[in-house]
């Protein structure tokens, strides 16, 4: 699996610095965490989160600006950061009040 931000530098796609607001939507569909997307490539992203230990290994990442959503899986963790790999193409997020 590609490493999106660890020391191994095993990325499969070039990463770009970004500053996007996001929401982490857990599989139960009712729990939401705020996050900031700091780096992104065609295959994944680096997220800034409050507590990475509270986030499961798989979730939906919603980009609030355009309301697009992707299924992701965590490929690395640090105390306030997550590296995620995109498992799906972007699709429109459901209309929810976050």
Coordinates of C-alpha atoms in Angstrom, one line a residue:
X1 CA 0.0 0.0 0.0
X2 CA 1.4 3.4 -0.8
X3 CA 2.6 5.6 2.1
X4 CA 1.0 9.0 1.8
X5 CA 3.1 10.9 4.3
X6 CA 5.2 8.6 6.4
X7 CA 9.0 8.3 6.1
X8 CA 8.9 5.6 3.4
X9 CA 8.0 8.0 0.6
X10 CA 6.2 5.2 -1.3
X11 CA 3.6 7.4 -3.0
X12 CA 2.1 6.3 -6.3
X13 CA 0.9 9.8 -7.2
X14 CA 2.4 13.3 -6.8
X15 CA 1.1 15.1 -3.7
X16 CA 0.0 18.8 -3.7
X17 CA -0.4 21.1 -0.7
X18 CA -4.0 22.1 -0.2
X19 CA -6.1 23.7 2.5
X20 CA -9.6 22.3 2.4
X21 CA -12.2 21.8 5.0
X22 CA -13.6 18.3 5.3
X23 CA -15.9 16.1 7.4
X24 CA -15.2 12.5 8.4
X25 CA -18.4 10.5 8.2
X26 CA -18.2 7.3 10.2
X27 CA -19.9 4.1 8.9
X28 CA -22.8 4.5 11.3
X29 CA -23.8 7.6 9.3
X30 CA -24.5 9.6 12.4
X31 CA -21.0 10.4 13.8
X32 CA -19.1 13.3 12.1
X33 CA -15.6 14.7 12.8
X34 CA -14.2 17.9 11.4
X35 CA -10.9 17.7 9.5
X36 CA -8.6 19.7 7.4
X37 CA -7.1 18.3 4.2
X38 CA -3.5 19.5 3.9
X39 CA -2.0 17.4 1.1
X40 CA -3.8 15.6 -1.6
X41 CA -3.0 13.5 -4.7
X42 CA -5.0 11.4 -7.1
X43 CA -4.7 8.4 -4.8
X44 CA -5.0 9.9 -1.3
X45 CA -4.7 12.7 1.2
X46 CA -3.2 13.8 4.6
X47 CA -5.8 14.9 7.1
X48 CA -5.4 17.0 10.2
X49 CA -7.8 15.8 12.9
X50 CA -8.3 16.4 16.6
X51 CA -7.6 12.8 17.7
X52 CA -6.6 10.2 15.2
X53 CA -7.2 7.4 17.7
X54 CA -11.0 8.2 17.6
X55 CA -11.2 7.6 13.9
X56 CA -11.7 4.0 12.5
X57 CA -9.7 2.6 9.6
X58 CA -12.4 3.1 7.0
X59 CA -14.8 6.1 6.6
X60 CA -16.3 8.6 4.1
X61 CA -14.4 11.8 3.6
X62 CA -16.6 14.7 2.6
X63 CA -15.1 17.9 1.0
X64 CA -17.4 20.6 2.3
X65 CA -16.7 23.2 -0.4
X66 CA -18.1 21.1 -3.3
X67 CA -19.9 18.5 -1.2
X68 CA -18.1 15.7 -2.9
X69 CA -17.5 12.5 -1.0
X70 CA -15.0 9.6 -1.2
X71 CA -14.7 6.2 0.6
X72 CA -11.2 6.1 2.2
X73 CA -9.1 3.8 4.3
X74 CA -6.4 4.9 6.7
X75 CA -2.8 3.9 5.7
X76 CA -0.9 5.7 8.5
X77 CA -1.6 7.6 11.7
X78 CA 0.0 10.2 13.9
X79 CA -1.5 11.8 17.0
X80 CA -3.3 14.5 15.0
X81 CA -2.9 13.4 11.4
X82 CA -4.1 10.6 9.2
X83 CA -2.9 9.4 5.8
X84 CA -5.8 8.0 3.7
X85 CA -6.0 6.1 0.5
X86 CA -9.0 6.8 -1.8
X87 CA -11.1 3.7 -2.4
X88 CA -13.7 5.4 -4.6
X89 CA -14.2 8.1 -7.2
X90 CA -15.8 11.3 -5.9
X91 CA -19.6 11.4 -5.7
X92 CA -22.1 13.9 -4.3
X93 CA -22.5 13.8 -0.6
X94 CA -26.0 13.4 0.9
X95 CA -27.7 16.5 2.1
X96 CA -27.0 16.5 5.8
X97 CA -26.7 19.3 8.4
X98 CA -23.3 19.1 9.9

